[in-house]
Coordinates of C-alpha atoms and ligand atoms in Angstrom, one line a residue:
M11 CA 75.4 49.5 -48.1
E12 CA 76.1 51.8 -45.3
R13 CA 73.0 54.1 -44.6
R14 CA 73.5 57.7 -43.2
V15 CA 70.8 59.7 -42.4
E16 CA 70.1 63.4 -41.7
L17 CA 69.3 63.9 -37.8
T18 CA 66.9 66.9 -37.1
L19 CA 67.4 67.8 -33.7
T20 CA 66.3 71.2 -32.1
L21 CA 68.5 72.4 -29.2
D22 CA 67.6 74.8 -26.5
P23 CA 70.7 76.6 -25.2
K24 CA 68.6 78.4 -22.7
S25 CA 67.3 75.1 -21.2
S26 CA 68.9 73.7 -18.0
K27 CA 69.3 70.7 -19.5
P28 CA 72.9 70.1 -20.5
L29 CA 73.4 70.3 -24.6
Q30 CA 74.9 66.9 -24.6
A31 CA 71.8 65.4 -22.5
Q32 CA 69.2 67.0 -25.0
V33 CA 71.3 65.6 -28.2
F34 CA 71.3 62.3 -26.2
D35 CA 67.5 62.1 -25.6
Q36 CA 66.6 63.6 -29.1
I37 CA 68.7 60.7 -30.8
R38 CA 67.3 58.1 -28.6
E39 CA 63.8 59.4 -29.0
I40 CA 64.6 59.2 -32.9
I41 CA 66.1 55.4 -32.4
L42 CA 63.2 54.3 -30.3
D43 CA 60.8 55.8 -32.6
G44 CA 62.1 53.7 -35.2
Q45 CA 63.3 56.6 -37.7
L46 CA 66.7 55.4 -37.1
K47 CA 66.7 51.5 -37.9
A48 CA 69.3 49.1 -37.1
G49 CA 72.8 49.3 -39.2
M50 CA 72.0 52.9 -39.9
A51 CA 75.1 55.2 -39.2
L52 CA 75.2 58.4 -37.0
P53 CA 76.7 61.3 -38.8
P54 CA 80.3 62.0 -37.7
S55 CA 80.5 63.7 -34.5
R56 CA 82.3 66.7 -36.1
L57 CA 79.6 67.2 -38.9
L58 CA 76.8 67.1 -36.4
A59 CA 78.5 69.4 -34.2
E60 CA 78.8 71.9 -37.0
R61 CA 75.2 71.8 -37.8
L62 CA 74.1 71.8 -34.4
R63 CA 76.7 74.8 -33.8
V64 CA 77.8 73.1 -30.3
S65 CA 81.2 72.1 -29.6
R66 CA 82.2 68.5 -31.1
N67 CA 82.7 67.4 -27.3
T68 CA 79.3 67.9 -26.6
V69 CA 78.4 65.1 -29.6
I70 CA 81.0 63.0 -28.8
I71 CA 79.7 62.6 -24.9
A72 CA 76.1 62.1 -26.0
Y73 CA 77.5 59.5 -28.7
E74 CA 79.5 57.8 -26.0
R75 CA 76.2 57.8 -23.8
L76 CA 74.5 56.0 -26.6
A77 CA 77.0 53.7 -27.0
A78 CA 77.3 52.5 -23.5
E79 CA 73.6 52.2 -23.1
G80 CA 73.6 50.0 -26.2
Y81 CA 71.5 51.9 -28.7
V82 CA 74.7 52.4 -31.3
K83 CA 77.9 50.3 -31.7
A84 CA 81.2 51.5 -32.9
R85 CA 82.4 49.8 -36.1
G86 CA 86.1 50.4 -36.1
T87 CA 87.0 53.6 -38.0
A88 CA 83.8 53.5 -39.7
G89 CA 82.0 55.3 -37.1
L90 CA 78.7 54.4 -34.9
F91 CA 76.0 52.6 -36.3
V92 CA 72.3 51.5 -34.8
G93 CA 72.6 48.4 -33.0
P94 CA 70.7 45.2 -33.9
I95 CA 68.5 45.8 -31.1
P96 CA 66.0 47.1 -30.1
P97 CA 63.8 45.3 -32.5
D98 CA 60.4 47.2 -33.5
S99 CA 58.3 45.0 -31.5
L100 CA 60.2 46.2 -28.3
L101 CA 59.8 49.8 -29.4
L102 CA 56.2 49.8 -28.8
I103 CA 56.0 49.4 -25.4
Q104 CA 56.0 52.9 -24.2
R105 CA 53.4 53.9 -27.1
G106 CA 50.7 52.0 -25.4
S107 CA 47.4 53.7 -25.0
Q108 CA 46.7 53.9 -21.0
P109 CA 46.4 57.2 -20.1
L110 CA 48.6 59.0 -17.5
T111 CA 45.8 60.2 -15.2
N112 CA 45.4 60.1 -11.5
G113 CA 43.9 56.7 -10.8
P114 CA 41.1 55.9 -8.5
V115 CA 41.8 55.9 -4.6
S116 CA 41.2 52.3 -3.3
E117 CA 40.2 51.7 0.4
E118 CA 41.0 47.8 0.1
L119 CA 44.6 48.1 1.7
G120 CA 43.8 47.2 5.0
E121 CA 46.3 44.6 5.4
P122 CA 48.6 44.7 8.5
L123 CA 52.2 46.0 7.6
L124 CA 55.0 43.9 6.9
C125 CA 57.9 44.4 8.9
F126 CA 61.0 42.4 10.1
A127 CA 63.0 42.6 12.9
G128 CA 66.8 43.6 12.5
S129 CA 68.2 45.4 9.6
P130 CA 70.0 43.2 7.2
G131 CA 73.1 45.3 6.8
G132 CA 73.1 46.6 10.8
G133 CA 75.8 46.8 13.2
G134 CA 76.4 43.5 15.6
D135 CA 79.6 42.0 15.8
R136 CA 81.7 43.4 12.6
P137 CA 85.4 42.1 11.7
E138 CA 88.0 44.6 12.0
L139 CA 88.6 44.5 8.1
D140 CA 85.2 44.3 6.6
F141 CA 84.1 44.3 3.1
W142 CA 80.5 44.4 4.1
V143 CA 78.4 45.8 1.0
G144 CA 77.2 49.3 0.6
R145 CA 78.7 50.8 3.9
S146 CA 79.8 54.5 3.5
D147 CA 83.0 55.6 4.5
P148 CA 82.5 56.5 8.1
G149 CA 84.2 60.1 7.4
A150 CA 81.9 60.8 4.6
F151 CA 79.1 62.5 6.1
P152 CA 79.2 66.1 5.4
I153 CA 78.7 66.9 8.8
R154 CA 79.7 70.8 8.7
I155 CA 77.7 71.5 5.8
W156 CA 74.9 69.5 7.6
R157 CA 75.4 71.1 11.0
R158 CA 75.2 74.7 9.4
I159 CA 71.8 73.8 7.4
V160 CA 70.3 72.1 10.4
S161 CA 71.1 75.0 12.8
R162 CA 69.8 77.7 10.3
L163 CA 66.7 75.7 9.7
L164 CA 66.1 75.4 13.7
S165 CA 66.4 79.2 14.2
Q166 CA 64.0 80.1 11.3
E167 CA 61.1 77.4 11.1
T168 CA 60.6 75.6 14.0
A169 CA 56.9 75.8 13.6
Y170 CA 57.3 72.7 11.2
L171 CA 58.4 70.7 14.4
T172 CA 54.8 71.2 16.2
D173 CA 52.9 70.4 12.8
Y174 CA 52.6 67.7 10.5
C175 CA 53.5 67.8 7.1
D176 CA 52.4 66.1 3.9
P177 CA 52.4 62.1 4.4
A178 CA 54.0 61.9 1.0
G179 CA 57.1 64.0 2.2
L180 CA 58.2 67.5 2.2
P181 CA 57.2 69.2 -1.0
E182 CA 60.5 70.9 -1.5
L183 CA 62.5 67.6 -0.8
R184 CA 60.2 65.8 -3.5
T185 CA 60.8 68.3 -6.2
A186 CA 64.8 68.3 -5.3
I187 CA 64.3 64.4 -5.6
S188 CA 62.6 64.8 -9.0
T189 CA 64.9 67.4 -10.3
H190 CA 67.9 64.8 -9.6
L191 CA 66.2 62.0 -11.1
R192 CA 65.4 63.9 -14.3
R193 CA 69.2 64.9 -14.6
A194 CA 70.7 62.1 -13.6
R195 CA 68.7 59.2 -14.1
A196 CA 66.7 60.3 -17.2
V197 CA 63.4 59.3 -15.1
A198 CA 60.8 61.9 -15.9
V199 CA 58.9 62.5 -12.9
T200 CA 57.5 65.4 -10.9
E201 CA 57.2 66.0 -7.4
D202 CA 53.7 64.7 -7.2
Q203 CA 55.1 61.3 -8.0
V204 CA 57.5 60.5 -5.2
I205 CA 57.1 59.6 -1.9
V206 CA 59.5 60.1 0.9
T207 CA 60.2 56.8 2.7
T208 CA 62.3 56.0 6.0
G209 CA 65.2 54.6 3.6
G210 CA 64.9 52.1 0.6
Q211 CA 63.7 49.3 2.7
D212 CA 60.6 51.3 3.7
A213 CA 60.1 52.2 0.0
L214 CA 60.3 48.6 -1.0
N215 CA 57.7 47.9 1.7
L216 CA 55.4 50.6 0.6
V217 CA 55.5 49.7 -2.9
F218 CA 54.9 46.0 -2.0
N219 CA 51.9 46.8 0.2
L220 CA 50.6 49.1 -2.5
L221 CA 50.7 46.3 -5.4
K222 CA 50.0 43.1 -3.5
S223 CA 46.0 43.4 -4.3
H224 CA 47.2 43.5 -8.0
T225 CA 49.7 40.7 -7.7
R226 CA 49.3 37.2 -8.2
Q227 CA 52.9 35.8 -8.1
L228 CA 56.2 37.4 -7.0
C229 CA 59.2 37.5 -9.0
I230 CA 62.3 38.2 -8.1
E231 CA 66.1 37.7 -9.1
N232 CA 68.3 35.4 -7.7
P233 CA 70.6 35.6 -5.9
C234 CA 69.0 39.1 -4.8
Y235 CA 69.1 41.6 -1.8
L236 CA 68.1 40.2 1.5
G237 CA 66.0 43.0 2.4
A238 CA 63.6 42.4 -0.6
S239 CA 63.5 38.6 -0.4
L240 CA 62.7 39.2 3.4
I241 CA 59.5 41.1 2.6
F242 CA 58.7 38.6 -0.4
R243 CA 59.0 35.7 1.6
S244 CA 56.8 36.9 4.4
T245 CA 53.7 36.7 2.0
E246 CA 51.7 33.5 0.9
L247 CA 52.1 34.5 -2.4
T248 CA 54.2 32.1 -4.8
I249 CA 57.5 33.4 -5.4
H250 CA 59.4 32.7 -8.8
P251 CA 63.4 33.3 -8.4
V252 CA 64.7 34.2 -11.7
P253 CA 68.3 33.6 -12.1
V254 CA 70.9 36.4 -13.3
D255 CA 73.9 36.3 -15.5
G256 CA 76.2 38.5 -16.7
E257 CA 73.5 40.8 -18.2
G258 CA 71.5 41.0 -15.2
L259 CA 68.0 39.0 -14.9
R260 CA 67.4 36.2 -17.3
T261 CA 64.2 37.7 -18.7
D262 CA 63.7 34.7 -21.0
L263 CA 62.7 32.7 -17.9
L264 CA 60.2 35.0 -16.7
P265 CA 57.0 33.4 -16.3
K266 CA 54.3 34.3 -18.4
D267 CA 51.5 34.1 -16.0
R268 CA 49.5 37.4 -15.8
G269 CA 49.8 39.8 -12.8
S270 CA 53.4 39.5 -11.6
L271 CA 55.3 41.9 -9.3
L272 CA 59.1 41.6 -9.9
Y273 CA 61.8 42.9 -7.8
V274 CA 65.1 44.0 -9.8
T275 CA 68.2 46.0 -9.5
P276 CA 69.2 46.4 -13.3
S277 CA 71.9 49.0 -13.0
H278 CA 73.9 47.1 -10.7
Q279 CA 72.6 43.9 -9.7
F280 CA 72.5 43.1 -6.1
P281 CA 74.7 41.1 -5.5
T282 CA 76.9 40.1 -9.0
G283 CA 77.1 43.3 -9.8
A284 CA 75.9 42.8 -13.6
T285 CA 74.4 45.7 -15.2
M286 CA 71.4 44.9 -17.2
S287 CA 71.6 45.0 -21.0
L288 CA 69.5 47.3 -23.0
S289 CA 67.8 44.3 -25.0
R290 CA 66.7 42.7 -21.6
R291 CA 65.5 46.1 -20.2
L292 CA 63.4 46.6 -23.4
A293 CA 62.3 42.7 -23.0
L294 CA 61.1 43.3 -19.5
L295 CA 59.3 46.3 -20.1
R296 CA 57.5 44.4 -22.9
W297 CA 57.0 41.3 -20.5
A298 CA 55.2 43.6 -18.1
E299 CA 53.2 45.2 -20.7
E300 CA 52.0 41.7 -21.8
T301 CA 51.4 39.8 -18.7
D302 CA 49.9 43.1 -17.0
S303 CA 53.0 42.8 -14.5
Y304 CA 54.9 45.7 -12.5
I305 CA 58.3 46.3 -11.6
V306 CA 60.2 47.5 -8.7
E307 CA 63.5 48.9 -10.1
D308 CA 65.6 49.0 -7.1
D309 CA 68.7 51.6 -8.0
Y310 CA 70.2 51.7 -4.3
D311 CA 73.6 52.8 -5.6
S312 CA 73.9 54.2 -8.8
D313 CA 74.9 57.8 -7.7
F314 CA 78.5 55.9 -8.2
R315 CA 79.1 55.4 -11.5
Y316 CA 82.7 55.5 -12.2
D317 CA 83.4 54.3 -15.9
G318 CA 81.4 56.3 -18.6
P319 CA 78.3 58.2 -18.4
P320 CA 75.4 57.5 -16.1
L321 CA 72.8 55.0 -17.7
T322 CA 69.0 55.7 -18.0
A323 CA 67.1 53.6 -15.5
L324 CA 64.5 51.2 -16.6
A325 CA 61.8 53.6 -14.9
G326 CA 63.1 56.3 -17.7
L327 CA 62.6 53.9 -20.6
D328 CA 59.1 53.1 -19.3
G329 CA 57.6 56.5 -19.4
G330 CA 55.7 55.9 -16.0
R331 CA 53.5 53.1 -16.6
R332 CA 54.7 50.0 -15.0
V333 CA 58.0 50.6 -13.1
F334 CA 58.1 51.8 -9.5
Y335 CA 61.2 53.1 -8.7
V336 CA 62.9 53.1 -5.5
G337 CA 66.0 55.2 -4.4
T338 CA 67.8 55.6 -1.2
F339 CA 70.3 58.4 0.4
S340 CA 71.8 55.6 2.4
K341 CA 74.7 55.1 0.4
S342 CA 75.1 58.7 -1.1
V343 CA 74.8 60.7 2.2
G344 CA 74.4 58.5 5.0
A345 CA 72.2 55.4 6.0
G346 CA 71.6 56.8 9.6
L347 CA 69.3 59.6 8.1
R348 CA 67.0 57.0 6.9
I349 CA 65.7 58.9 3.9
G350 CA 64.6 57.0 0.8
F351 CA 62.0 57.4 -1.6
A352 CA 59.7 55.5 -4.2
T353 CA 58.2 57.2 -7.5
V354 CA 54.7 55.8 -8.5
P355 CA 53.3 55.8 -12.0
R356 CA 50.5 58.6 -11.9
M357 CA 47.9 56.3 -11.8
F358 CA 48.8 55.0 -8.1
W359 CA 49.8 58.3 -6.6
G360 CA 46.6 58.9 -4.7
E361 CA 46.7 55.5 -3.3
A362 CA 50.3 55.6 -2.7
R363 CA 49.9 58.7 -0.6
M364 CA 47.2 57.6 1.4
L365 CA 48.7 54.2 2.3
K366 CA 52.0 56.3 3.4
A367 CA 49.7 58.1 5.5
R368 CA 48.2 55.1 7.0
M369 CA 51.8 53.7 7.5
S370 CA 53.6 56.4 9.3
N371 CA 51.9 59.6 8.3
G372 CA 54.9 61.3 6.9
Q373 CA 58.6 61.5 7.5
A374 CA 60.3 64.1 10.3
W375 CA 60.4 67.3 9.3
L376 CA 64.0 68.5 10.1
E377 CA 65.9 66.0 8.1
Q378 CA 63.9 66.2 4.9
A379 CA 64.5 70.0 5.1
A380 CA 68.0 69.7 5.6
L381 CA 68.5 67.5 2.9
A382 CA 66.1 69.4 0.6
A383 CA 68.5 72.6 1.1
F384 CA 71.3 70.5 0.6
I385 CA 70.5 69.2 -2.6
D386 CA 69.2 72.5 -3.7
E387 CA 72.3 74.3 -2.4
G388 CA 74.4 72.4 -4.7
H389 CA 76.1 70.4 -1.9
F390 CA 74.6 67.0 -2.7
D391 CA 76.4 67.1 -6.4
R392 CA 79.6 68.4 -5.0
H393 CA 79.7 66.0 -2.3
L394 CA 78.7 62.9 -4.7
R395 CA 81.7 64.2 -6.8
R396 CA 84.1 64.0 -4.1
L397 CA 83.0 60.6 -2.8
R398 CA 82.9 59.3 -6.5
Q399 CA 86.6 60.1 -6.5
V400 CA 87.5 58.3 -3.1
Y401 CA 85.5 55.3 -3.9
K402 CA 86.8 55.0 -7.5
A403 CA 90.5 55.0 -5.8
R404 CA 89.4 52.2 -3.7
R405 CA 88.0 50.3 -6.2
D406 CA 91.1 50.6 -8.4
C407 CA 93.0 49.7 -5.6
L408 CA 91.0 46.5 -4.8
V409 CA 91.2 45.6 -8.4
T410 CA 94.8 46.1 -8.7
A411 CA 95.5 44.0 -5.2
L412 CA 93.0 41.5 -6.4
R413 CA 94.9 40.9 -9.9
R414 CA 98.5 41.5 -8.3
T415 CA 98.1 38.9 -5.8
F416 CA 95.9 36.3 -7.9
A417 CA 97.1 36.6 -11.3
G418 CA 94.5 37.1 -13.8
A419 CA 91.8 37.3 -11.3
V420 CA 88.5 37.8 -13.0
V421 CA 86.5 40.8 -11.4
I422 CA 83.1 41.6 -12.3
G423 CA 80.6 44.3 -11.6
G424 CA 83.1 47.1 -10.6
D425 CA 82.1 49.7 -13.2
S426 CA 79.5 51.5 -10.5
G427 CA 78.3 51.3 -7.2
L428 CA 80.1 50.5 -3.9
H429 CA 81.1 46.8 -4.4
L430 CA 82.3 44.2 -6.9
V431 CA 82.8 40.4 -7.1
W432 CA 85.6 38.5 -7.6
R433 CA 85.0 35.1 -9.6
L434 CA 87.2 32.4 -8.1
P435 CA 89.3 30.3 -10.4
P436 CA 89.1 26.8 -10.7
G437 CA 90.8 24.9 -7.9
F438 CA 90.0 27.6 -5.2
P439 CA 88.0 26.9 -2.2
P440 CA 84.3 27.5 -2.5
A441 CA 83.5 31.3 -1.4
R442 CA 81.9 30.1 1.9
Q443 CA 84.7 28.4 3.1
I444 CA 87.0 31.3 2.2
Q445 CA 84.3 33.6 4.1
V446 CA 84.6 31.6 7.2
M447 CA 88.3 31.3 7.1
A448 CA 88.9 34.9 6.4
R449 CA 86.2 35.7 9.5
E450 CA 88.7 34.0 11.8
R451 CA 91.4 36.5 10.7
G452 CA 89.2 39.3 11.5
I453 CA 88.2 39.9 7.5
G454 CA 84.7 40.0 6.4
V455 CA 84.2 38.8 2.9
Y456 CA 80.9 37.3 1.4
A457 CA 79.8 34.6 -0.6
L458 CA 76.7 35.4 -3.1
S459 CA 74.5 33.9 -0.5
S460 CA 75.5 35.7 2.7
G461 CA 75.9 38.9 4.0
A462 CA 73.0 41.3 2.7
A463 CA 72.3 38.8 -0.1
Y464 CA 70.3 35.9 -0.3
D465 CA 69.9 33.0 -2.7
F466 CA 66.9 30.9 -2.9
H467 CA 69.0 28.0 -4.2
S468 CA 71.4 26.5 -1.5
N469 CA 73.1 24.4 -4.0
A470 CA 74.0 27.1 -6.5
V471 CA 77.7 27.3 -7.5
D472 CA 79.7 28.9 -4.9
N473 CA 82.5 30.4 -6.7
M474 CA 82.1 34.2 -6.2
L475 CA 83.3 36.5 -3.5
V476 CA 81.5 40.1 -2.8
F477 CA 83.7 43.0 -1.7
G478 CA 81.8 46.2 -0.4
Y479 CA 84.9 48.5 -0.7
S480 CA 83.4 51.7 0.3
S481 CA 84.3 51.8 3.9
L482 CA 88.1 50.7 3.9
N483 CA 91.0 52.9 3.0
E484 CA 93.5 51.7 0.6
I485 CA 96.0 50.6 3.3
Q486 CA 93.2 48.5 4.7
I487 CA 92.2 47.1 1.5
K488 CA 95.9 46.1 0.8
K489 CA 96.1 44.5 4.2
A490 CA 93.1 42.4 3.8
I491 CA 93.9 40.8 0.3
A492 CA 97.5 40.0 1.4
E493 CA 95.7 38.4 4.2
I494 CA 93.1 36.6 2.1
Q495 CA 96.2 35.4 -0.2
E496 CA 97.6 33.7 3.0
I497 CA 94.5 32.1 3.9
I498 CA 94.0 30.6 0.6
Q499 CA 97.2 29.3 0.4
Ligands
PLP509 C1 70.2 46.3 -2.9 C2 69.8 47.0 -1.7 N1 68.5 47.9 -1.9 C3 67.9 48.7 -0.9 C4 68.6 48.8 0.0 C5 68.0 49.6 1.3 O1 68.6 50.8 1.9 P1 68.2 51.5 3.3 O2 67.2 50.9 3.7 O3 69.3 51.6 4.0 O4 68.2 52.8 2.5 C6 70.0 48.4 0.3 C7 70.9 48.7 1.7 O5 71.9 48.3 1.6 C8 70.3 47.5 -0.9 O6 71.8 47.4 -0.8

């Protein structure tokens, strides 16, 4: 029999957090606490809206997000019910006893810095119509606003150009980043957990260097981001490549040994585009807790989500214990800025800040100050809203062109980010062969083991082609797909 419960929520209309986010957070918390169990029904949205004295839309948006993240499921017209996952055992993860205090600062981090020559995504001899992954539209940089902010800063605050700033990054920027993360990704961090870095790659290096003395083996999703694989492969540590499928990393195949460091892209797996399911996210956190392991969550392109509300990051579920979150402004503002960041559990803050000081003693002031103003003054949100529309139209154009040209084309991973994957039907040439033939015609498309992606198993099934669509306009996209049709025929 269906069990409906009363939900006791307390909303604060004066809070800067939108009402729908308050409703979402509180119901999610009730589910995670185990008060709402699998199979129980949520109250109808109209009823809850009346009780809370909010608009029905507010409740509907919160419900949609709960459904998108897998907490509840619709059963026809009967309403929304708490899903079979997460089972109670998974829910205990966040309730551990480790205190969230500052940890000791170790002096043991004397190893030389890891580095590699040449950016995996960088320049070179690129084809004319290039679906290289993760490149912004060349005209996307908000140059007029940026120029205004920079010239204002230079006329007011030049003293900062002759001084050092905090090695962890400019406090205003760290505050702006933590506010954005809390709001957009449900990652509850404060500015004293954020380290500003030279792009996401530097953040990955920072986290790796920070944790390597705690690490016995490395785990990485396979296929994966080349930049992460380069860092991992430059060490003597054993690497466990863990396969991915349509739900992201196969958590059942993670090694049970203690002391792993895992690299993962749960929101939009690089390169397959899969979104990791909630049950796997929770299984991942439980695995980390049970094996005393740490996770690097690379959330490189999640500012772009086109269908449905944003998904809570893994770091948001973890509650600041075992997940190091890595972000970048390379996709959202511009890779030339070279600004990214890592968030660290409080326990590691002192060590991380000291390591950053040793690596580079902080970041350039002007870009950080300009970016902080750009975010604080609301330009960043507006810029993202505009770009989401542009990139969504390109994504739609690509999906339509593929489906029209190759009847029934299976396209995956297009809900978010800046790339998607076309799974080639049986009888088509292998992806690598299409990549080579396309290249001869001036078109860049990429198999899962090429471009900015890396596959630890060279004999993997080669039937997926990756398309980064953000830097090509609709005319170019249609032209490229028509050419690919000719190539394949
Ligand atoms: C999956 C992934 N992670 C991290 C990055 C790092 O980006 P950057 O170093 O340009 O900020 C990229 C860049 O393309 C990426 O694709």
